[in-house]
Short mmCIF file of C-alpha atoms in Angstrom, two decimals:
data_model
loop_
_atom_site.label_atom_id
_atom_site.label_comp_id
_atom_site.label_asym_id
_atom_site.label_seq_id
_atom_site.Cartn_x
_atom_site.Cartn_y
_atom_site.Cartn_z
CA MET A 1 118.36 116.18 126.37
CA SER A 2 115.47 116.52 123.96
CA PHE A 3 112.27 114.96 123.62
CA LEU A 4 110.77 113.84 120.30
CA PHE A 5 106.92 113.37 120.17
CA GLU A 6 105.09 113.85 116.66
CA ASP A 7 106.89 116.97 115.25
CA TYR A 8 107.48 118.80 118.43
CA CYS A 9 111.23 118.68 119.59
CA LEU A 10 111.01 119.69 124.06
CA ASP A 11 114.72 120.82 124.76
CA ALA A 12 115.82 120.38 128.42
CA ASP A 13 118.74 121.87 128.00
CA ARG A 14 117.89 125.07 126.10
CA ARG A 15 114.67 125.17 127.42
CA GLU A 16 112.83 125.44 124.45
CA LEU A 17 109.63 124.15 122.34
CA ARG A 18 109.59 123.82 118.79
CA ARG A 19 107.10 122.52 115.98
CA GLY A 20 109.72 121.89 112.68
CA SER A 21 111.52 125.27 112.73
CA ALA A 22 108.95 127.13 114.32
CA LEU A 23 109.84 128.40 117.89
CA ILE A 24 106.80 127.89 120.48
CA PRO A 25 106.69 130.64 123.11
CA VAL A 26 105.71 128.92 126.26
CA GLY A 27 106.29 130.81 129.77
CA PRO A 28 108.67 129.22 132.15
CA LYS A 29 106.16 127.14 135.07
CA VAL A 30 104.43 126.09 131.46
CA PHE A 31 107.74 124.49 130.39
CA ASP A 32 108.45 122.71 133.61
CA LEU A 33 105.27 121.46 134.13
CA LEU A 34 105.14 119.93 130.36
CA LEU A 35 108.83 118.95 131.18
CA PHE A 36 107.87 117.23 134.06
CA LEU A 37 104.66 115.01 132.35
CA VAL A 38 107.41 114.14 129.96
CA ARG A 39 110.19 113.05 132.13
CA ASN A 40 107.51 110.97 134.30
CA ARG A 41 105.21 109.54 131.15
CA GLU A 42 105.26 106.47 132.96
CA GLN A 43 102.88 107.23 135.49
CA VAL A 44 99.82 109.33 136.60
CA VAL A 45 101.11 112.75 137.79
CA THR A 46 99.15 114.10 140.82
CA ARG A 47 98.25 117.51 142.01
CA ASP A 48 100.74 117.49 144.73
CA ASP A 49 103.29 116.17 141.87
CA LEU A 50 102.91 118.75 140.04
CA LEU A 51 102.96 121.71 143.08
CA GLN A 52 105.98 120.16 144.54
CA ALA A 53 108.36 119.68 140.74
CA VAL A 54 106.45 123.18 139.15
CA TRP A 55 106.14 125.17 142.30
CA GLU A 56 108.32 123.93 144.78
CA GLY A 57 105.64 123.45 147.13
CA ARG A 58 103.76 126.17 147.37
CA ILE A 59 100.26 126.42 147.39
CA VAL A 60 98.58 127.92 144.12
CA SER A 61 95.04 127.73 143.46
CA GLU A 62 92.77 125.41 141.47
CA SER A 63 92.52 127.93 138.75
CA THR A 64 96.13 128.65 138.51
CA LEU A 65 96.76 124.87 138.18
CA THR A 66 94.31 124.43 135.24
CA SER A 67 94.90 127.21 133.36
CA HIS A 68 98.98 126.12 133.19
CA ILE A 69 97.43 122.77 132.34
CA ASN A 70 95.12 124.14 129.44
CA ALA A 71 98.25 126.08 128.31
CA ALA A 72 100.77 123.32 128.50
CA ARG A 73 97.81 121.62 125.83
CA ASN A 74 97.44 124.34 123.83
CA ALA A 75 101.40 124.64 123.60
CA ILE A 76 101.57 121.09 121.60
CA GLY A 77 98.59 121.58 119.76
CA ASP A 78 96.35 119.61 122.05
CA THR A 79 92.44 120.69 123.85
CA GLY A 80 91.22 119.15 127.31
CA ARG A 81 88.74 117.67 124.80
CA GLU A 82 90.38 115.68 122.79
CA GLN A 83 93.42 114.76 125.30
CA ARG A 84 95.74 113.65 122.18
CA LEU A 85 98.69 113.84 124.39
CA ILE A 86 97.94 115.16 127.46
CA ARG A 87 95.42 112.35 129.08
CA THR A 88 93.37 113.72 132.46
CA VAL A 89 92.69 110.62 135.02
CA PHE A 90 89.86 110.55 136.71
CA SER A 91 90.29 111.59 140.19
CA LYS A 92 93.66 110.84 140.18
CA GLY A 93 95.62 113.62 138.15
CA ILE A 94 97.29 113.75 134.77
CA ARG A 95 99.88 111.77 131.92
CA PHE A 96 101.59 112.46 129.04
CA VAL A 97 100.32 109.70 126.27
CA GLY A 98 101.86 110.51 123.27
CA LYS A 99 105.45 108.13 121.79
CA ILE A 100 108.53 109.82 123.22
CA VAL A 101 112.05 109.71 121.77
CA GLU A 102 114.58 110.67 123.22
CA ALA A 103 117.58 112.30 121.72
CA GLU A 104 120.91 113.70 123.05
CA SER A 105 121.06 117.64 122.60
CA THR A 106 124.23 118.78 120.15
CA ALA A 107 125.93 122.07 121.03
CA ASP A 108 127.00 124.44 117.68
CA GLY A 109 130.33 124.03 116.59
CA SER A 110 131.48 121.91 113.38
CA VAL A 111 132.92 117.90 113.46
CA THR A 112 135.80 117.24 112.03
CA ASN A 113 135.20 114.45 109.16
CA GLU A 114 138.65 113.02 107.70
CA SER A 115 136.94 110.65 105.58
CA THR A 116 135.47 113.04 103.30
CA ALA A 117 136.99 115.33 100.81
CA ILE A 118 133.68 116.45 100.23
CA GLY A 119 133.64 118.48 103.26
CA LYS A 120 136.07 120.81 101.68
CA LEU A 121 133.61 121.54 99.10
CA VAL A 122 131.13 124.52 99.29
CA LEU A 123 127.80 123.02 97.85
CA THR A 124 124.79 124.38 97.05
CA LEU A 125 121.47 123.04 97.44
CA PRO A 126 119.45 122.04 94.88
CA ASP A 127 116.49 123.26 93.64
CA SER A 128 114.69 120.34 94.59
CA PRO A 129 114.18 118.78 98.40
CA SER A 130 117.05 117.17 99.28
CA ILE A 131 117.93 114.57 102.10
CA ALA A 132 121.18 111.92 103.12
CA VAL A 133 119.83 109.25 105.23
CA LEU A 134 122.78 108.58 107.40
CA PRO A 135 124.05 105.12 109.07
CA PHE A 136 121.68 103.75 111.90
CA ARG A 137 123.60 103.35 114.99
CA ASN A 138 123.82 99.86 116.62
CA LEU A 139 122.48 100.42 120.35
CA SER A 140 122.78 96.80 120.59
CA GLY A 141 126.50 95.94 121.64
CA ASN A 142 126.13 93.16 118.49
CA VAL A 143 128.56 94.13 116.12
CA GLU A 144 127.19 91.29 114.05
CA GLN A 145 123.40 93.25 113.94
CA ASP A 146 125.40 96.37 112.06
CA TYR A 147 124.52 94.14 108.93
CA PHE A 148 120.38 94.47 109.43
CA ALA A 149 120.63 98.19 110.22
CA ASP A 150 122.57 98.78 107.24
CA GLY A 151 119.75 96.87 104.87
CA VAL A 152 117.03 99.53 106.75
CA VAL A 153 119.05 102.19 105.49
CA GLU A 154 119.81 101.07 102.36
CA ASP A 155 116.23 100.15 101.54
CA ILE A 156 115.38 103.87 102.89
CA ILE A 157 118.04 105.40 100.03
CA THR A 158 116.91 102.90 97.54
CA ALA A 159 112.73 103.36 97.90
CA LEU A 160 113.55 107.53 98.37
CA SER A 161 114.95 107.45 95.47
CA HIS A 162 112.36 106.32 93.45
CA ILE A 163 110.68 109.86 94.66
CA ARG A 164 111.10 111.67 91.35
CA TRP A 165 110.59 115.40 93.36
CA LEU A 166 113.55 114.39 95.93
CA PHE A 167 116.95 114.90 96.12
CA VAL A 168 118.77 111.89 97.37
CA ILE A 169 122.15 111.27 98.24
CA ALA A 170 123.97 107.97 97.25
CA ARG A 171 124.28 105.20 100.01
CA ASN A 172 128.54 105.83 99.06
CA SER A 173 128.32 109.02 100.17
CA SER A 174 125.69 108.98 103.07
CA PHE A 175 128.26 105.86 104.68
CA THR A 176 131.01 107.67 105.20
CA TYR A 177 129.63 109.05 108.49
CA LYS A 178 129.05 105.55 109.71
CA GLY A 179 130.66 105.04 113.23
CA LYS A 180 131.15 108.52 113.87
CA SER A 181 129.18 111.35 115.97
CA VAL A 182 127.81 113.88 113.79
CA ASP A 183 126.42 117.65 113.88
CA GLU A 184 122.94 117.58 111.21
CA LYS A 185 124.01 121.14 110.00
CA GLN A 186 127.86 120.32 109.41
CA VAL A 187 126.39 117.14 107.25
CA GLY A 188 124.12 118.95 105.65
CA ARG A 189 126.50 121.11 104.65
CA GLU A 190 129.24 118.82 103.59
CA LEU A 191 126.42 116.50 101.51
CA GLY A 192 124.78 119.84 100.50
CA VAL A 193 121.44 118.94 101.78
CA ARG A 194 118.86 120.51 103.43
CA TYR A 195 117.73 117.16 105.58
CA VAL A 196 119.15 114.38 107.32
CA GLY A 197 117.42 111.50 108.35
CA GLU A 198 119.17 109.52 110.92
CA GLY A 199 118.06 106.42 113.46
CA SER A 200 119.15 103.63 115.93
CA VAL A 201 118.66 100.06 116.18
CA ARG A 202 118.69 97.97 119.52
CA GLN A 203 118.00 94.02 120.07
CA SER A 204 116.35 92.60 123.25
CA GLU A 205 116.06 88.87 122.87
CA SER A 206 113.75 87.88 119.99
CA ARG A 207 112.56 91.56 119.53
CA ILE A 208 113.81 94.35 117.92
CA ARG A 209 113.43 98.51 118.04
CA ILE A 210 114.43 101.10 115.53
CA THR A 211 113.99 104.59 115.70
CA GLY A 212 114.09 107.24 113.18
CA GLN A 213 114.00 110.76 112.74
CA LEU A 214 114.43 114.15 110.16
CA VAL A 215 116.21 116.99 111.15
CA ASP A 216 116.22 120.17 109.00
CA ALA A 217 120.27 120.88 107.98
CA LEU A 218 119.89 124.18 107.83
CA ALA A 219 117.85 125.25 111.03
CA GLY A 220 119.08 122.61 112.91
CA THR A 221 115.73 121.41 114.07
CA HIS A 222 113.48 118.17 114.57
CA LEU A 223 110.68 117.91 111.79
CA TRP A 224 109.71 114.34 112.53
CA ALA A 225 110.22 110.98 114.92
CA ASP A 226 108.89 107.76 115.47
CA ARG A 227 109.42 104.01 116.80
CA PHE A 228 108.96 100.98 115.19
CA GLU A 229 109.26 97.35 116.71
CA GLY A 230 108.88 93.97 115.96
CA ARG A 231 110.03 90.24 116.09
CA LEU A 232 112.80 88.82 114.80
CA ASP A 233 110.89 85.89 113.29
CA ASP A 234 112.23 87.00 110.15
CA ILE A 235 114.14 89.56 110.17
CA PHE A 236 114.51 90.59 106.24
CA GLU A 237 110.42 90.66 106.35
CA LEU A 238 110.59 93.16 109.33
CA GLN A 239 113.72 94.77 107.60
CA ASP A 240 111.13 95.65 104.50
CA GLN A 241 108.60 96.69 106.84
CA ILE A 242 110.53 99.39 108.70
CA ALA A 243 111.94 100.82 105.68
CA ASN A 244 108.59 100.94 103.78
CA SER A 245 107.01 102.60 107.18
CA ILE A 246 110.19 104.73 108.02
CA VAL A 247 110.07 106.13 104.16
CA GLY A 248 106.28 106.62 103.79
CA ALA A 249 106.67 109.10 107.24
CA ILE A 250 109.87 110.99 105.92
CA ALA A 251 108.13 111.63 102.19
CA SER A 252 104.97 112.98 104.45
CA GLN A 253 106.93 115.08 106.63
CA LEU A 254 109.31 116.01 103.79
CA GLU A 255 106.18 117.51 101.85
CA ARG A 256 104.81 119.36 105.34
CA ALA A 257 108.10 120.85 105.29
CA GLU A 258 108.40 122.25 101.62
CA ILE A 259 104.98 123.38 101.48
CA GLU A 260 105.58 125.28 104.55
CA ARG A 261 108.81 126.94 102.68
CA ALA A 262 107.03 127.63 99.87
CA LYS A 263 104.36 129.85 102.08
CA ARG A 264 106.92 132.21 102.93
CA LYS A 265 108.60 132.64 99.35
CA PRO A 266 107.70 136.53 98.33
CA THR A 267 105.28 135.91 95.03
CA GLY A 268 107.77 137.74 92.66
CA SER A 269 110.47 134.78 92.62
CA LEU A 270 107.67 131.92 92.14
CA SER A 271 108.75 128.99 89.66
CA ALA A 272 106.52 126.00 88.49
CA TYR A 273 106.97 123.71 91.88
CA ASP A 274 106.28 126.64 94.04
CA ASN A 275 103.02 127.79 92.56
CA TYR A 276 102.56 123.43 92.40
CA LEU A 277 103.76 123.78 96.47
CA ARG A 278 101.32 126.69 97.20
CA ALA A 279 98.35 124.89 95.44
CA MET A 280 98.60 121.25 97.65
CA PRO A 281 97.63 123.05 101.18
CA HIS A 282 94.73 124.49 99.31
CA LEU A 283 93.77 120.87 98.12
CA HIS A 284 94.76 119.31 101.62
CA ARG A 285 91.40 121.77 103.18
CA GLY A 286 89.06 120.73 100.13
CA THR A 287 86.50 123.44 100.90
CA ARG A 288 84.95 124.80 97.33
CA GLU A 289 86.97 128.10 97.84
CA ALA A 290 90.28 126.34 98.83
CA ILE A 291 89.71 124.08 95.56
CA ASP A 292 89.09 127.73 93.41
CA LEU A 293 92.95 128.83 94.80
CA ALA A 294 94.42 125.38 93.95
CA LEU A 295 93.27 125.18 90.66
CA PRO A 296 94.84 128.13 88.92
CA LEU A 297 97.82 127.98 90.74
CA PHE A 298 98.12 124.47 89.00
CA TYR A 299 97.67 125.64 85.94
CA LYS A 300 100.58 128.31 86.72
CA ALA A 301 102.82 125.57 87.21
CA MET A 302 101.92 123.71 84.17
CA GLN A 303 102.29 126.98 82.38
CA LEU A 304 106.00 127.80 83.80
CA ASP A 305 107.19 123.91 82.76
CA PRO A 306 104.66 122.64 80.12
CA GLU A 307 106.31 119.08 81.19
CA PHE A 308 105.38 119.21 84.92
CA ALA A 309 103.48 115.73 85.27
CA SER A 310 102.26 116.02 88.81
CA ALA A 311 100.68 119.63 88.12
CA HIS A 312 98.78 118.65 85.02
CA ALA A 313 97.36 115.53 87.35
CA MET A 314 96.28 117.51 90.33
CA GLY A 315 94.86 119.90 88.34
CA ALA A 316 92.88 117.12 86.52
CA TRP A 317 92.08 116.15 90.20
CA CYS A 318 90.51 119.08 91.27
CA HIS A 319 88.09 118.95 88.77
CA VAL A 320 87.40 115.19 90.20
CA TRP A 321 86.74 116.79 93.32
CA ARG A 322 84.32 119.46 92.34
CA LYS A 323 82.32 116.68 90.60
CA ILE A 324 81.92 114.62 93.66
CA ASN A 325 80.86 117.70 95.64
CA GLY A 326 78.74 118.73 93.07
CA TRP A 327 80.64 122.22 92.12
CA MET A 328 80.47 122.06 88.93
CA THR A 329 79.30 125.06 86.74
CA ASP A 330 79.65 123.48 82.83
CA ARG A 331 79.73 119.91 83.25
CA GLU A 332 80.83 118.86 79.63
CA GLN A 333 83.72 121.51 79.69
CA GLU A 334 85.07 120.08 82.99
CA PHE A 335 84.83 116.37 82.43
CA ALA A 336 86.77 117.39 78.93
CA GLU A 337 89.35 118.72 80.32
CA GLY A 338 90.04 116.85 83.08
CA VAL A 339 90.24 113.94 81.18
CA ARG A 340 92.77 115.64 78.83
CA LEU A 341 94.40 117.00 81.58
CA ALA A 342 94.86 113.59 83.17
CA ARG A 343 95.93 111.86 79.92
CA LEU A 344 98.76 114.25 79.88
CA ALA A 345 99.68 113.61 82.65
CA VAL A 346 99.99 109.62 81.80
CA GLU A 347 102.31 110.69 79.08
CA LEU A 348 104.02 113.43 80.90
CA GLY A 349 104.82 110.97 84.18
CA LYS A 350 105.04 107.28 82.80
CA ASP A 351 107.83 107.09 85.70
CA ASP A 352 106.05 109.64 88.04
CA ALA A 353 103.92 107.86 91.05
CA VAL A 354 101.94 110.92 91.78
CA ALA A 355 101.30 111.95 88.36
CA LEU A 356 99.90 108.39 87.70
CA THR A 357 98.14 108.33 91.19
CA ARG A 358 95.91 111.07 90.86
CA SER A 359 95.55 110.76 87.07
CA ALA A 360 93.86 107.14 88.02
CA THR A 361 90.91 108.42 89.88
CA ALA A 362 90.36 111.50 87.16
CA LEU A 363 90.51 109.12 84.80
CA ALA A 364 88.02 106.26 86.13
CA HIS A 365 85.78 109.16 87.59
CA LEU A 366 85.43 111.37 84.63
CA ALA A 367 85.97 108.73 81.92
CA GLY A 368 84.56 105.88 83.64
CA ASP A 369 87.81 103.89 82.99
CA LEU A 370 88.13 102.37 86.00
CA ASP A 371 90.00 99.44 85.27
CA GLY A 372 92.53 101.47 83.62
CA GLY A 373 92.58 103.49 87.01
CA ILE A 374 93.67 100.55 88.64
CA ALA A 375 96.07 99.63 86.29
CA LEU A 376 98.10 103.06 87.24
CA ILE A 377 97.49 102.68 90.73
CA ASP A 378 99.31 99.15 90.60
CA LYS A 379 101.73 101.10 88.00
CA ALA A 380 102.46 103.65 90.61
CA LEU A 381 102.74 101.69 93.20
CA VAL A 382 105.59 99.85 91.86
CA LEU A 383 107.11 102.84 91.09
CA ASN A 384 106.90 104.01 94.80
CA PRO A 385 105.42 101.21 97.28
CA ASN A 386 105.32 104.27 99.91
CA LEU A 387 102.80 106.93 98.52
CA ALA A 388 100.14 107.19 100.78
CA ALA A 389 98.02 108.83 98.05
CA ALA A 390 98.09 105.72 96.24
CA TRP A 391 97.53 103.64 98.45
CA PHE A 392 94.12 105.39 99.51
CA LEU A 393 92.76 106.25 95.93
CA GLY A 394 93.44 102.98 95.21
CA GLY A 395 91.59 101.96 98.36
CA PHE A 396 88.78 104.12 96.68
CA LEU A 397 89.00 102.24 93.24
CA LYS A 398 89.10 98.96 95.05
CA THR A 399 85.39 99.69 96.76
CA GLU A 400 84.12 101.25 93.65
CA SER A 401 85.33 98.36 91.27
CA GLY A 402 83.19 95.91 93.92
CA ASP A 403 86.22 94.40 96.35
CA PRO A 404 85.61 96.73 99.57
CA ASP A 405 87.93 94.61 101.92
CA ALA A 406 90.33 94.77 99.55
CA GLY A 407 89.75 98.94 99.66
CA ILE A 408 90.18 98.65 103.42
CA GLU A 409 93.40 97.50 102.99
CA PHE A 410 94.62 99.63 100.75
CA LEU A 411 93.04 102.75 103.02
CA LEU A 412 94.61 100.90 106.24
CA ARG A 413 98.27 101.06 104.98
CA ALA A 414 97.64 104.50 103.43
CA MET A 415 97.01 105.42 107.27
CA ARG A 416 100.31 103.35 108.53
CA LEU A 417 102.11 105.10 105.89
CA SER A 418 100.74 108.60 106.82
CA PRO A 419 99.26 108.77 110.28
CA LEU A 420 99.52 112.68 109.94
CA ASP A 421 97.72 112.65 106.45
CA PRO A 422 96.63 116.34 105.84
CA GLU A 423 94.20 114.31 103.70
CA MET A 424 92.47 111.81 106.42
CA PHE A 425 89.33 112.99 105.92
CA ARG A 426 89.13 111.45 102.52
CA ILE A 427 90.77 107.95 104.00
CA HIS A 428 88.04 107.75 106.78
CA ALA A 429 85.37 108.64 104.27
CA GLY A 430 87.09 105.47 102.06
CA MET A 431 86.92 103.48 104.81
CA ALA A 432 83.39 104.37 105.69
CA LEU A 433 82.00 103.68 101.94
CA SER A 434 83.68 100.45 102.11
CA HIS A 435 82.25 99.42 105.45
CA LEU A 436 79.14 100.43 103.90
CA PHE A 437 79.28 97.77 100.62
CA ALA A 438 80.53 95.38 102.95
CA GLU A 439 77.09 95.96 104.88
CA ARG A 440 78.70 96.76 108.12
CA PHE A 441 76.62 99.65 108.61
CA ASP A 442 77.90 100.54 112.17
CA ILE A 443 81.61 100.47 111.36
CA ALA A 444 80.64 102.58 108.21
CA THR A 445 78.61 105.26 110.59
CA LEU A 446 81.73 105.42 113.29
CA TRP A 447 84.04 105.84 110.02
CA ALA A 448 81.83 108.76 108.46
CA GLU A 449 81.79 110.74 111.54
CA GLN A 450 85.13 110.83 111.81
CA SER A 451 85.42 112.31 108.38
CA PHE A 452 82.66 114.58 109.04
CA ARG A 453 84.31 116.17 112.03
CA GLN A 454 86.89 117.01 109.52
CA LEU A 455 84.93 118.42 106.46
CA PRO A 456 81.52 118.61 106.95
CA VAL A 457 81.21 119.44 103.53
CA PHE A 458 82.05 116.35 101.88
CA LEU A 459 78.92 115.46 99.82
CA LEU A 460 79.91 111.94 98.99
CA LEU A 461 80.62 111.33 102.95
CA VAL A 462 77.36 112.89 104.24
CA ALA A 463 75.69 110.72 101.56
CA ILE A 464 77.24 107.69 103.10
CA PHE A 465 76.55 108.92 106.49
CA ALA A 466 72.88 109.08 105.66
CA ALA A 467 72.44 105.85 104.41
CA SER A 468 74.67 103.87 106.76
CA HIS A 469 72.66 105.12 109.57
CA ALA A 470 69.01 104.36 107.75
CA LEU A 471 70.42 100.43 106.99
CA ALA A 472 71.18 100.39 110.82
CA GLY A 473 68.09 101.76 111.99
CA ARG A 474 68.70 105.01 113.20
CA THR A 475 66.32 106.93 110.98
CA GLU A 476 66.68 109.74 113.09
CA ARG A 477 70.22 110.38 113.06
CA ALA A 478 69.78 109.62 108.89
CA GLY A 479 67.25 112.29 108.50
CA LYS A 480 69.21 114.87 109.68
CA ALA A 481 72.06 113.25 107.63
CA VAL A 482 69.91 114.23 104.48
CA ASP A 483 68.62 117.86 105.65
CA HIS A 484 72.22 118.56 105.35
CA ILE A 485 72.64 117.15 101.96
CA ARG A 486 70.03 119.60 101.09
CA LYS A 487 71.90 122.20 102.48
CA LEU A 488 75.05 121.26 100.19
CA ASP A 489 73.14 120.39 97.22
CA SER A 490 69.29 121.45 96.79
CA THR A 491 69.61 119.36 93.41
CA PHE A 492 70.88 116.01 94.98
CA ARG A 493 68.61 113.11 94.55
CA ILE A 494 68.54 109.45 94.88
CA SER A 495 69.05 109.00 91.25
CA SER A 496 71.72 111.21 91.41
CA LEU A 497 73.95 108.62 92.20
CA GLN A 498 73.85 106.72 88.56
CA GLY A 499 77.05 108.25 87.01
CA TRP A 500 78.10 109.98 90.17
CA ILE A 501 81.08 107.81 91.44
CA PRO A 502 82.20 105.10 89.24
CA ILE A 503 80.33 102.36 91.20
CA GLN A 504 80.75 98.87 89.32
CA ARG A 505 78.56 95.94 91.11
CA PRO A 506 74.57 97.01 90.42
CA GLU A 507 73.68 95.18 94.45
CA HIS A 508 76.21 98.17 95.59
CA ILE A 509 74.28 100.92 93.72
CA ALA A 510 71.09 99.65 95.16
CA LEU A 511 72.06 99.25 98.71
CA PHE A 512 73.38 102.79 98.57
CA GLU A 513 70.33 103.83 96.99
CA ASN A 514 68.08 101.94 99.56
CA GLY A 515 69.99 103.54 102.18
CA LEU A 516 69.17 107.22 101.16
CA ARG A 517 65.52 106.10 99.99
CA GLN A 518 65.52 105.03 103.88
CA ALA A 519 67.05 108.25 105.38
CA GLY A 520 64.65 110.29 103.26
CA LEU A 521 66.22 111.97 100.25
CA PRO A 522 63.77 111.87 97.68
CA GLU A 523 63.98 109.87 94.23
#
């Protein structure tokens, strides 16, 4: 039995803990402790429970027990302070609180597939990321529910097919595996894909539960798993919602997996797409040094493939980020270059949702074309309604155009589609800006604090932080935020708001200026 949570796989049979394709070394007692917590996740586990299960009743010191709990947390990226997965229940014990999906561990070996002849072919992997989504298993005991499971999978395949950089196996080939027990490695070889998506459907009275998971077929490791639930009151709307959620999660996990693969490739064999992937982690980090590393890689990708629309758009977006944080050294030249790249990306990527999304932000922030930017976001979402970046950057543009509540809806959709997004600090900043303009200052500061923890060098975020605290009456904290602004950009003033970000409504500019003024920022 394997237990899947976040991007970890705890394999009880092989006694292995993996994150994606990487094996995480853990000691025998730490593995036993973690496995016991996972298996007993519905209850609080006491000290005596652990001593009996892990140490077979032997007495061990409190420090030994604590060190093993800390080691278990460390192995799964948790801490005693964060307690994201292993939570301490005061004076009672500890409990595993992460979402778990259970899966049967499969033994290595081939699977006979008599219904398809392609198993006889040797298929090479495409240059781009490749995936097959298999029919979901119907666990309801009611064959009449097959149509619902099949419909979800067909929607997922259709939506993934809209992602230009992804090679997707057609529905007719994927569905040859319907009703069969499969081995993901064998499926990968037979269909010539690196990734396999699969899942199950279970109905209980008026509710339905769908689990989905993503497997690296080459390595045979789980990359992602999640569970989706809902009522059957409107089964087709539920089907669409679940398909959208799974697609957003799969796309995000695929991008992360491909970025990690690109990092490991030797420098001498890079193609345009590899340069693009190597740039993305730097872009996600968002520091000045990281953007300085990302931009040349995007330009290298453009040089290798002059029609690579997304590379042009990401280059334009880097100039936007430099503008917002006050990092430009030649504003006039960088504005012109960012606009040039964005317009070229739109021309090259008329059907590329990623290119349209990043170009939309660049044209809004560098060319002042906010309405045009929103129109491009709308087009991107028609092309790929599951692109989290389109929802979060669209949220910023909606808020800047004067509709913060619409912006919040966009940003919440982005978080739902990509709950582990590497750009989450930007989404949180968007929520803070939206609530600031909606005059919900306490809520704005809460979102700002979350973003600040991830990237304290984000100038716009710190300005939102200062203004929100000041308008909420917390002048001391607002003053500390202004001190931090001065460290980031000693030239930043209240007058800097004019032309900084494309805020359309005068009352929103006035509100922002008033907050910074009360916080103590000079005119």
